[in-house]
DNA sequence: TTGAAAGCGCTAACAT
DNA sequence: ATGTTAGCGCTTTCAA
């Protein structure tokens, strides 16, 4: 009824199981690793012995010989000056945007059936980045999934030149021989612009993401593209930083520039939420006076009042694909070529537009 | 100028460094692990050799002999029926509340100076829990930090009976010989009630957390305590589930029960945000008509309109303390006794009350 | 199909 | 202060 499970101290080893089953270590190893060519009877005996001894294979010993950690790192990578005073809050700031939670969820979901779990790393300073490289070089993880928060993040290049397997979320701002997943940002922005136009808006502005980020540029480009094609060669633009505060400030500027605007495309949901607050404080009804379209379809979108119409980015699937790509690179060291997988966005209509 | 760093395949070993420095493996090991009793000159020579060869110690080899993974698991643990259809979204749902991001940030912050990084695990089904136990028994991690989302989470007991080092966030609902950190929930609720009373509210209601959770019960108890002492033996109560939707529903019920209420204490910020939405939709001004006090001081509190007055829970520090406690248990296997560290909450006054 | 044996790279006695 | 040596627990040729 009660299985004997000895404490970690004198944990049973392959040797113990072998003795209990009356076979050799090699044979036990074979059945544990599911290698065929093992007599069914012996297989059964071994399984019983495993059960009886409460055996659990030792990860370190296995890794030492297979040269695989069976672990991957998920690193959120910033690029602050060393001087930045409040660097310690980086990890905290990161999760203020539900976006990163979705990345974690997507990766974890993909890994779980493989009995793997991501190691979470935050890298902001040069020292942090060295730590990430060290971690991988020590074989603590077989590869890394990188999500950069800044355009000039040096980590991807560092990893590339060290020949360490890595996959990026979003195209790097300077070309690199690395696989990445990304979204068709332009298409997403087009969806937003067309929706705003279709519902009758004629004085439309946009709040962009950081314009040094490809995602920021492309969402703007796609938006402008549609607007220009529809007879609006000039649209008011305010740059934000993907956080709520900058969204509020940007909305403020836009409203000053054109008090009569009737539509805004905001480059992410968190900023859109901020924009909505400012709009309502200035007495605008949403969407009657001003229609708002966000981007991401993160947790804040449905939580907003009114619920946000937004462009869905399938972050979880993108994250899972990242993990899949990384797996390939790990399994074929050097052999696998750098790929990019681009996902299509989708308009999610709620009430804000 | 350019350091030679060979690919992982033929990575340099201690032996290589020893040869390059003209000493023995043991000596190199000593300087790498910072053990004294090494001639400064030789120390220097070894460091140069390390640099020259691009040596990085192999984690698996080290773990095999030290019997330490130098890794800890951070597990978010639910307790769904196996039948639950949408279990796959667990990881995603979890991060919808900024609370968990703060836990991660606090743990990561504590670990980083030690060059350690948390392994993130989500456990919802019995199979998931077995995986967690396996992971630890294999020595993949030295111990676990558990954050349960349900009162009847079986994982802590599982870990305890397996003799695996673990520390909990929040007191388990059934006593267990395990260390945990927690908040003085009653005190926090008292702060909220007193603040509401002090600003003149006289028809005060509360939205609680799940009442099978000690945190839910105690926040309610502390609140009732102060109310009763001030001449309000009966207060309207609506139970929520710590998510925004249930906060909205609860506020709805409360408003139906007493349309004239002028204050609400809500057991967390996410529900408070939902409550605010409903209140405004029902034409109440906040705080003029109805004052609202939340709990947590999570990222949604300042992001709310109006910004939420709330009871601060120092989640990051609590998480760091969890890690510290776990470290002790790991370093003194069996020896360290189960401790509990209780943190004091603090009222953060913003604009909602 | 199974067993014997050689390491994987490192740390930690122990000896010098 | 330094070197020698014996494993840590596992996988994987190689023989039988």
PDB file of C-alpha atoms in Angstrom, chain B residues 18 31 40 49 63 112 132 277 289:
ATOM      1  CA  UNK B  18      45.166  22.549 -15.654  1.00  0.00           C
ATOM      2  CA  UNK B  31      40.668  28.668  -7.511  1.00  0.00           C
ATOM      3  CA  UNK B  40      48.563  33.993  -5.399  1.00  0.00           C
ATOM      4  CA  UNK B  49      44.517  29.828 -18.319  1.00  0.00           C
ATOM      5  CA  UNK B  63      25.960  18.700  -9.520  1.00  0.00           C
ATOM      6  CA  UNK B 112      20.038  36.704  -9.217  1.00  0.00           C
ATOM      7  CA  UNK B 132       6.632  18.265  -9.792  1.00  0.00           C
ATOM      8  CA  UNK B 277     -16.623  49.680 -13.399  1.00  0.00           C
ATOM      9  CA  UNK B 289     -20.837  58.610  -3.743  1.00  0.00           C
TER      10      UNK B 289
END
